[in-house]
């Protein structure tokens, strides 16, 4: 019966339509070949469409409507939970759908979704759940435009083109680093936390716990990267950290020349291909004892390739739509402190141990959190707040308005049953009796 239905559906598709059905040669490669995380899921789409044109995307949505099944989308293939691979869905893979052009007068680039940031270095076009082509900006289909910036995998359409406003490249990218032994974790974190709230806005600041190359123990690296247009500006931005860094670092450098290409290379080296990953994150509350909350995550890594990081979100985290200092959009969850842990290993026999470590770490940290960034989350394992309350409600309504039948697969929760309701956007840990402590050491009610 399934083969007869497939034959009937194929008759309605254009000649040479790039579809691979479940059970056909090449299906497994199409299913997970472009999935970055080698911890591949046991979920099986009914077919994979390797789109190269917009017409292929339209046909994919129309096919799903005729078959009465969902549509899932794979862009870069880097979602840690592999959201694109869904049971009995039509998987639209955009890996071969390429577009890039730049209007030199306006500085606006047209970019296809699977194009990485490295390859491209606020507008949208999308296909709705019924196959209609839509253009989205602040005036046209403005609710979809609002949702696109923050909806993540729950966006109720397939994005085919981004319009990105480019900006002039900074001529002087410079970095400073201070590397401390694990025993000096508290000293290093207390220092950098103490200077970031008023630090130069053009400087990115991160603290990373890892096993640096050539070292057998966990170390904590405090890294500052500044974007300026002169050597003088760069040195001035990095000097406060240089003047205040506590003694005891085992390695350091100051105002070293760097580039976007080098930073990408470093990130690629830290996130190797053909490995198994488990990732989670929290926005830690501004009034929390951040150093204590993150201590286990920074000092007990479960494998040599794993790393945990704290990233300074200030001063951007102090902007708001209400104050007119940022656009109104679904993306609304923020605090001064972003924490994420990236657990990396190779042997599937370590799956339970490494995943268990991440779960236990986040069980502790989430009690100090405002919520999480959904891009580094797995809704099958842990559900919390991903948007402020009102933005979350508005987003779920927009999803139901634009995709009332749940044609777009949406959020992959436990059992893949979220459907048109989406995510609850609540702290599931609130039922716990554990009360986190503030930075003053006082208990704070949940």
Coordinates of C-alpha atoms in Angstrom, one line a residue:
X1 CA 0.0 0.0 0.0
X2 CA 2.8 2.4 0.9
X3 CA 4.6 1.7 -2.5
X4 CA 1.3 2.3 -4.4
X5 CA 0.8 5.7 -2.6
X6 CA 4.4 6.6 -3.3
X7 CA 4.0 5.8 -7.0
X8 CA 0.8 7.9 -7.1
X9 CA 2.6 10.8 -5.4
X10 CA 5.6 10.6 -7.8
X11 CA 3.3 11.1 -10.8
X12 CA 2.3 14.5 -9.5
X13 CA 5.9 15.6 -9.0
X14 CA 8.1 17.3 -11.7
X15 CA 10.5 15.2 -13.7
X16 CA 13.9 14.6 -12.0
X17 CA 12.5 16.0 -8.7
X18 CA 15.3 15.4 -6.1
X19 CA 13.5 13.2 -3.7
X20 CA 14.8 10.1 -1.9
X21 CA 12.2 7.9 -0.3
X22 CA 12.7 5.8 2.8
X23 CA 14.1 2.5 1.8
X24 CA 15.7 3.7 -1.4
X25 CA 19.4 3.7 -2.2
X26 CA 21.1 6.7 -0.7
X27 CA 18.4 7.3 2.0
X28 CA 20.6 6.9 5.0
X29 CA 23.2 9.3 3.7
X30 CA 20.4 11.8 2.9
X31 CA 18.8 11.3 6.3
X32 CA 21.9 12.0 8.5
X33 CA 24.9 12.5 6.2
X34 CA 24.9 16.3 6.8
X35 CA 24.2 16.0 10.5
X36 CA 27.2 17.4 12.4
X37 CA 26.6 15.5 15.7
X38 CA 27.6 11.9 15.3
X39 CA 25.1 10.9 18.0
X40 CA 22.6 10.3 15.3
X41 CA 18.9 9.8 16.2
X42 CA 16.7 6.8 15.5
X43 CA 14.1 8.8 13.7
X44 CA 13.1 8.2 10.0
X45 CA 11.5 10.7 7.6
X46 CA 9.3 9.3 5.0
X47 CA 11.4 11.0 2.3
X48 CA 14.3 13.5 1.9
X49 CA 14.2 16.3 -0.7
X50 CA 17.6 17.8 -1.5
X51 CA 16.4 21.1 -2.8
X52 CA 18.4 23.2 -5.2
X53 CA 15.7 25.7 -6.2
X54 CA 12.8 27.5 -4.6
X55 CA 10.4 25.5 -6.8
X56 CA 11.7 22.3 -5.1
X57 CA 10.8 23.8 -1.7
X58 CA 7.3 24.8 -2.9
X59 CA 6.8 21.2 -4.3
X60 CA 8.0 19.7 -1.0
X61 CA 5.4 21.6 1.0
X62 CA 2.7 20.8 -1.5
X63 CA 3.7 17.1 -1.4
X64 CA 3.5 17.1 2.4
X65 CA 0.0 18.7 2.3
X66 CA -1.2 16.0 -0.2
X67 CA 0.3 13.2 1.9
X68 CA -1.0 14.7 5.2
X69 CA 2.4 14.6 6.8
X70 CA 4.7 17.2 8.4
X71 CA 7.6 19.1 6.9
X72 CA 11.0 19.4 8.6
X73 CA 13.9 21.5 7.5
X74 CA 17.7 21.1 7.6
X75 CA 19.8 24.2 6.9
X76 CA 23.3 23.9 8.2
X77 CA 22.8 20.6 10.0
X78 CA 24.3 21.8 13.2
X79 CA 21.4 21.6 15.7
X80 CA 22.8 19.5 18.5
X81 CA 19.5 17.6 19.0
X82 CA 19.1 17.1 15.2
X83 CA 15.7 18.8 15.0
X84 CA 15.5 18.2 11.2
X85 CA 15.3 14.4 11.4
X86 CA 11.6 13.6 12.3
X87 CA 9.6 10.4 12.0
X88 CA 7.2 10.2 9.1
X89 CA 8.0 13.8 7.9
X90 CA 9.2 15.2 4.6
X91 CA 12.7 16.4 5.3
X92 CA 13.7 19.4 3.1
X93 CA 17.5 19.6 3.0
X94 CA 18.8 23.0 2.0
X95 CA 22.4 22.0 1.8
X96 CA 22.5 22.3 -2.0
X97 CA 20.4 25.4 -2.2
X98 CA 22.8 28.2 -2.6
X99 CA 22.4 32.0 -3.1
X100 CA 24.7 34.9 -2.3
X101 CA 24.7 38.4 -3.8
X102 CA 25.6 41.8 -2.5
X103 CA 24.2 45.2 -3.4
X104 CA 27.2 47.4 -3.1
X105 CA 25.2 50.6 -3.0
X106 CA 23.1 49.5 0.0
X107 CA 25.4 47.0 1.5
X108 CA 22.6 44.5 1.7
X109 CA 23.4 40.9 1.1
X110 CA 20.9 38.2 -0.1
X111 CA 21.9 34.9 1.5
X112 CA 20.3 31.4 1.5
X113 CA 19.7 29.7 4.9
X114 CA 22.4 27.0 4.7
X115 CA 25.1 29.6 4.0
X116 CA 27.3 29.9 7.1
X117 CA 28.4 33.1 8.8
X118 CA 32.0 32.3 7.7
X119 CA 30.9 32.1 4.0
X120 CA 28.9 35.4 4.1
X121 CA 31.0 37.5 6.6
X122 CA 16.2 42.4 8.4
X123 CA 14.4 41.0 6.0
X124 CA 13.1 37.6 5.1
X125 CA 11.5 35.6 2.4
X126 CA 9.7 32.4 3.4
X127 CA 7.3 29.8 2.2
X128 CA 4.2 29.3 4.3
X129 CA 2.8 25.9 5.4
X130 CA 0.6 25.9 2.3
X131 CA 3.4 26.6 -0.2
X132 CA 2.8 30.3 -0.7
X133 CA 5.8 32.6 -1.2
X134 CA 5.8 35.4 1.4
X135 CA 8.0 38.4 1.8
X136 CA 8.5 39.4 5.5
X137 CA 9.7 42.7 6.9
X138 CA 8.5 45.3 9.5
X139 CA 5.6 46.3 7.2
X140 CA 4.7 43.1 5.2
X141 CA 3.8 40.0 7.1
X142 CA 5.3 41.7 10.1
X143 CA 4.2 39.1 12.6
X144 CA 6.3 36.4 10.8
X145 CA 9.2 38.9 10.7
X146 CA 8.8 39.4 14.4
X147 CA 8.7 35.6 15.0
X148 CA 11.6 34.8 12.7
X149 CA 14.1 36.5 15.1
X150 CA 13.8 34.1 18.0
X151 CA 11.4 31.3 17.0
X152 CA 14.2 28.9 16.1
X153 CA 12.9 25.5 14.9
X154 CA 9.4 26.5 15.7
X155 CA 9.1 29.1 12.9
X156 CA 5.9 28.3 11.0
X157 CA 7.3 28.5 7.5
X158 CA 10.5 27.7 5.5
X159 CA 12.9 30.5 5.2
X160 CA 14.5 30.6 1.8
X161 CA 16.4 33.9 1.8
X162 CA 17.8 36.3 4.4
X163 CA 18.5 40.0 3.6
X164 CA 21.4 41.0 5.8
X165 CA 22.7 44.6 6.3
X166 CA 26.5 44.4 6.1
X167 CA 28.8 46.7 8.0
X168 CA 32.4 47.8 7.3
X169 CA 35.1 45.4 8.5
X170 CA 37.2 46.5 11.4
X171 CA 40.8 46.9 10.4
X172 CA 42.3 46.0 13.8
X173 CA 41.1 42.8 15.5
X174 CA 43.2 42.1 18.6
X175 CA 43.0 39.6 21.4
X176 CA 44.4 39.1 25.0
X177 CA 44.3 35.9 27.0
X178 CA 45.0 34.9 30.5
X179 CA 45.2 31.1 31.2
X180 CA 44.9 29.8 34.8
X181 CA 45.1 26.4 36.4
X182 CA 41.8 24.8 37.6
X183 CA 42.7 25.6 41.2
X184 CA 42.6 29.3 40.4
X185 CA 39.1 29.1 38.8
X186 CA 37.4 31.2 41.4
X187 CA 40.1 33.9 41.3
X188 CA 40.0 34.1 37.5
X189 CA 36.1 34.2 37.3
X190 CA 35.7 36.7 40.1
X191 CA 38.2 39.0 38.4
X192 CA 36.6 39.0 35.0
X193 CA 33.1 39.2 36.3
X194 CA 34.2 42.2 38.3
X195 CA 35.3 44.3 35.3
X196 CA 32.9 43.3 32.5
X197 CA 29.8 45.3 33.3
X198 CA 31.5 48.6 32.4
X199 CA 34.0 47.2 29.8
X200 CA 34.4 48.5 26.3
X201 CA 31.4 47.7 24.2
X202 CA 33.5 46.7 21.2
X203 CA 35.2 43.8 23.1
X204 CA 33.9 40.3 23.4
X205 CA 34.8 38.6 26.7
X206 CA 34.6 34.8 27.4
X207 CA 36.0 32.4 30.0
X208 CA 36.5 28.8 28.9
X209 CA 37.3 25.7 30.9
X210 CA 39.1 23.1 28.8
X211 CA 42.1 20.9 28.4
X212 CA 44.4 23.2 26.4
X213 CA 46.7 21.6 23.8
X214 CA 49.7 20.1 25.5
X215 CA 48.3 20.3 29.0
X216 CA 47.0 17.3 31.0
X217 CA 44.7 19.2 33.4
X218 CA 41.7 21.5 33.1
X219 CA 42.6 25.2 32.7
X220 CA 40.5 28.3 32.6
X221 CA 41.2 30.7 29.8
X222 CA 39.9 34.3 29.9
X223 CA 39.9 35.6 26.4
X224 CA 39.1 39.1 25.2
X225 CA 38.7 40.0 21.5
X226 CA 38.3 43.6 20.5
X227 CA 37.1 45.1 17.2
X228 CA 38.7 48.4 16.4
X229 CA 40.1 50.6 13.6
X230 CA 43.5 51.4 15.0
X231 CA 46.2 49.8 17.1
X232 CA 45.8 52.6 19.6
X233 CA 42.1 52.0 20.0
X234 CA 42.7 48.2 20.4
X235 CA 45.4 48.6 23.1
X236 CA 43.2 51.1 25.0
X237 CA 40.3 48.7 25.0
X238 CA 42.4 45.7 26.2
X239 CA 44.5 47.6 28.7
X240 CA 42.1 47.5 31.7
X241 CA 42.2 43.7 31.7
X242 CA 46.0 43.7 31.4
X243 CA 46.3 46.1 34.3
X244 CA 44.0 44.2 36.6
X245 CA 44.5 40.5 35.8
X246 CA 45.4 38.5 38.9
X247 CA 48.8 36.9 39.1
X248 CA 49.2 33.1 38.7
X249 CA 48.4 32.7 35.1
X250 CA 50.4 30.0 33.4
X251 CA 50.3 31.7 30.0
X252 CA 49.2 35.0 28.6
X253 CA 49.3 37.4 25.7
X254 CA 48.3 41.0 25.2
X255 CA 46.9 42.7 22.1
X256 CA 47.8 40.0 19.7
X257 CA 46.7 40.4 16.1
X258 CA 43.8 38.1 15.1
X259 CA 41.1 37.9 12.4
X260 CA 37.7 36.5 11.8
X261 CA 39.4 33.7 9.9
X262 CA 41.7 32.8 12.7
X263 CA 38.8 32.9 15.3
X264 CA 36.8 30.6 13.0
X265 CA 39.7 28.2 12.8
X266 CA 40.1 28.1 16.5
X267 CA 36.4 27.4 16.9
X268 CA 36.5 24.6 14.3
X269 CA 39.4 23.0 16.2
X270 CA 37.5 23.1 19.4
X271 CA 34.4 21.5 17.8
X272 CA 35.8 18.6 15.7
X273 CA 33.8 16.8 13.1
X274 CA 32.9 13.1 13.4
X275 CA 32.4 13.3 17.2
X276 CA 29.4 12.9 19.6
X277 CA 28.0 16.0 21.3
X278 CA 25.7 16.8 24.1
X279 CA 25.1 20.5 24.7
X280 CA 23.0 22.7 27.1
X281 CA 23.0 26.2 28.4
X282 CA 21.5 28.8 30.8
X283 CA 21.2 32.5 31.0
X284 CA 22.4 32.9 34.6
X285 CA 20.5 35.6 36.7
X286 CA 22.3 38.9 37.2
X287 CA 21.9 38.6 41.0
X288 CA 23.2 35.0 41.2
X289 CA 26.5 33.8 42.7
X290 CA 27.8 33.0 39.2
X291 CA 31.2 31.8 40.3
X292 CA 29.6 29.2 42.6
X293 CA 26.9 28.2 40.2
X294 CA 29.4 27.4 37.4
X295 CA 32.2 25.8 39.5
X296 CA 31.3 22.2 38.8
X297 CA 30.8 22.8 35.1
X298 CA 34.2 24.4 34.9
X299 CA 36.2 22.0 37.1
X300 CA 34.8 18.5 36.4
X301 CA 34.7 18.1 32.6
X302 CA 33.9 14.5 31.6
X303 CA 36.2 14.2 28.6
X304 CA 39.4 15.9 27.3
X305 CA 37.6 17.5 24.3
X306 CA 34.7 18.9 26.3
X307 CA 34.6 22.6 27.3
X308 CA 32.3 24.9 29.3
X309 CA 32.1 28.6 28.8
X310 CA 30.8 31.8 30.4
X311 CA 30.2 34.7 28.0
X312 CA 29.6 38.3 29.0
X313 CA 26.4 39.5 27.4
X314 CA 26.7 43.0 28.9
X315 CA 26.1 45.7 27.8
X316 CA 23.8 44.3 25.1
X317 CA 21.8 42.4 27.7
X318 CA 20.7 45.8 29.2
X319 CA 18.9 46.8 26.0
X320 CA 15.1 46.4 25.6
X321 CA 12.3 47.0 23.2
X322 CA 10.4 49.0 25.8
X323 CA 13.3 51.4 26.1
X324 CA 13.7 51.6 22.3
X325 CA 17.3 50.3 22.5
X326 CA 16.6 47.1 20.6
X327 CA 14.0 45.9 18.1
X328 CA 10.8 44.2 19.3
X329 CA 11.1 40.6 18.4
X330 CA 10.6 37.1 19.7
X331 CA 14.2 36.9 20.9
X332 CA 13.8 38.3 24.4
X333 CA 15.5 36.0 26.9
X334 CA 18.7 37.5 28.2
X335 CA 20.9 38.2 31.2
X336 CA 24.4 39.5 31.7
X337 CA 25.8 35.9 31.9
X338 CA 25.5 33.2 29.3
X339 CA 26.7 29.7 30.3
X340 CA 27.0 26.7 27.9
X341 CA 28.7 23.4 28.2
X342 CA 29.8 21.4 25.1
X343 CA 30.5 17.8 26.0
X344 CA 32.4 16.0 23.2
X345 CA 33.4 12.4 22.9
X346 CA 34.0 9.6 20.4
X347 CA 32.9 6.3 21.8
X348 CA 29.1 5.6 21.9
X349 CA 29.8 3.5 25.1
X350 CA 30.4 6.9 26.8
X351 CA 27.0 8.3 25.8
X352 CA 25.3 7.6 29.1
X353 CA 28.1 9.0 31.2
X354 CA 28.6 12.2 29.2
X355 CA 24.9 12.9 28.8
X356 CA 24.3 12.2 32.4
X357 CA 27.1 14.7 33.3
X358 CA 25.4 17.5 31.2
X359 CA 22.0 16.7 32.7
X360 CA 23.4 16.9 36.3
X361 CA 25.3 20.1 35.7
X362 CA 22.3 21.9 34.2
X363 CA 20.0 20.6 36.9
X364 CA 22.2 22.6 39.3
X365 CA 22.8 25.7 37.2
X366 CA 19.2 26.1 36.0
X367 CA 18.1 27.0 39.5
X368 CA 20.2 30.2 39.1
X369 CA 18.9 30.9 35.6
X370 CA 16.4 33.2 33.9
X371 CA 16.1 30.6 31.1
X372 CA 18.0 29.3 28.1
X373 CA 19.0 30.1 24.5
X374 CA 17.0 27.6 22.4
X375 CA 19.7 27.2 19.8
X376 CA 21.9 25.3 22.2
X377 CA 19.0 23.4 23.9
X378 CA 17.4 20.0 23.6
X379 CA 13.7 20.2 24.4
X380 CA 13.5 16.4 24.6
X381 CA 15.7 16.5 27.7
X382 CA 15.1 19.8 29.5
X383 CA 12.3 22.4 29.1
X384 CA 12.6 25.8 30.6
X385 CA 11.9 29.4 29.6
X386 CA 13.3 30.4 26.2
X387 CA 11.4 33.8 25.8
X388 CA 10.0 36.3 28.2
X389 CA 6.4 35.5 29.1
X390 CA 4.5 37.8 26.8
X391 CA 6.8 37.2 23.9
X392 CA 6.4 33.4 24.4
X393 CA 2.6 33.7 24.3
X394 CA 2.7 35.9 21.2
X395 CA 5.0 33.5 19.4
X396 CA 2.9 30.5 20.1
X397 CA -0.2 32.3 18.8
X398 CA 1.6 33.4 15.6
X399 CA 2.6 29.8 15.0
X400 CA -1.0 28.6 15.4
X401 CA -2.3 31.5 13.1
X402 CA 0.2 30.7 10.3
X403 CA 0.3 26.9 10.6
X404 CA -3.0 25.8 12.3
X405 CA -2.6 22.2 11.0
X406 CA 1.0 21.8 12.3
X407 CA 2.4 21.1 8.9
X408 CA 5.8 22.4 9.9
X409 CA 7.3 20.0 12.3
X410 CA 8.2 22.6 14.9
X411 CA 9.7 22.0 18.3
X412 CA 11.1 18.5 19.0
X413 CA 10.1 17.8 22.6
X414 CA 10.0 14.5 24.4
X415 CA 8.0 12.2 22.2
X416 CA 7.7 14.8 19.5
X417 CA 4.2 15.8 20.5
X418 CA 4.3 19.6 21.0
X419 CA 2.5 20.1 17.7
X420 CA 0.6 23.4 17.2
X421 CA 0.8 24.2 21.0
X422 CA 4.6 24.6 20.8
X423 CA 6.5 24.9 24.1
X424 CA 5.1 25.8 27.5
X425 CA 7.9 28.3 28.1
X426 CA 8.0 27.6 31.9
X427 CA 10.7 26.5 34.3
X428 CA 10.0 22.8 34.9
X429 CA 12.4 22.9 37.8
X430 CA 10.1 25.3 39.7
X431 CA 8.5 22.3 41.4
X432 CA 11.7 21.6 43.2
X433 CA 12.1 22.7 46.8
X434 CA 15.7 23.7 46.2
X435 CA 16.3 27.4 46.7
X436 CA 19.3 29.0 44.9
X437 CA 21.4 31.6 46.6
X438 CA 22.0 35.1 45.4
X439 CA 25.4 36.7 45.1
X440 CA 24.9 38.0 48.7
X441 CA 24.5 34.4 49.9
X442 CA 20.8 34.8 50.8
X443 CA 18.2 32.2 49.8
X444 CA 15.8 33.3 47.1
X445 CA 12.3 31.7 46.8
X446 CA 11.5 29.9 43.6

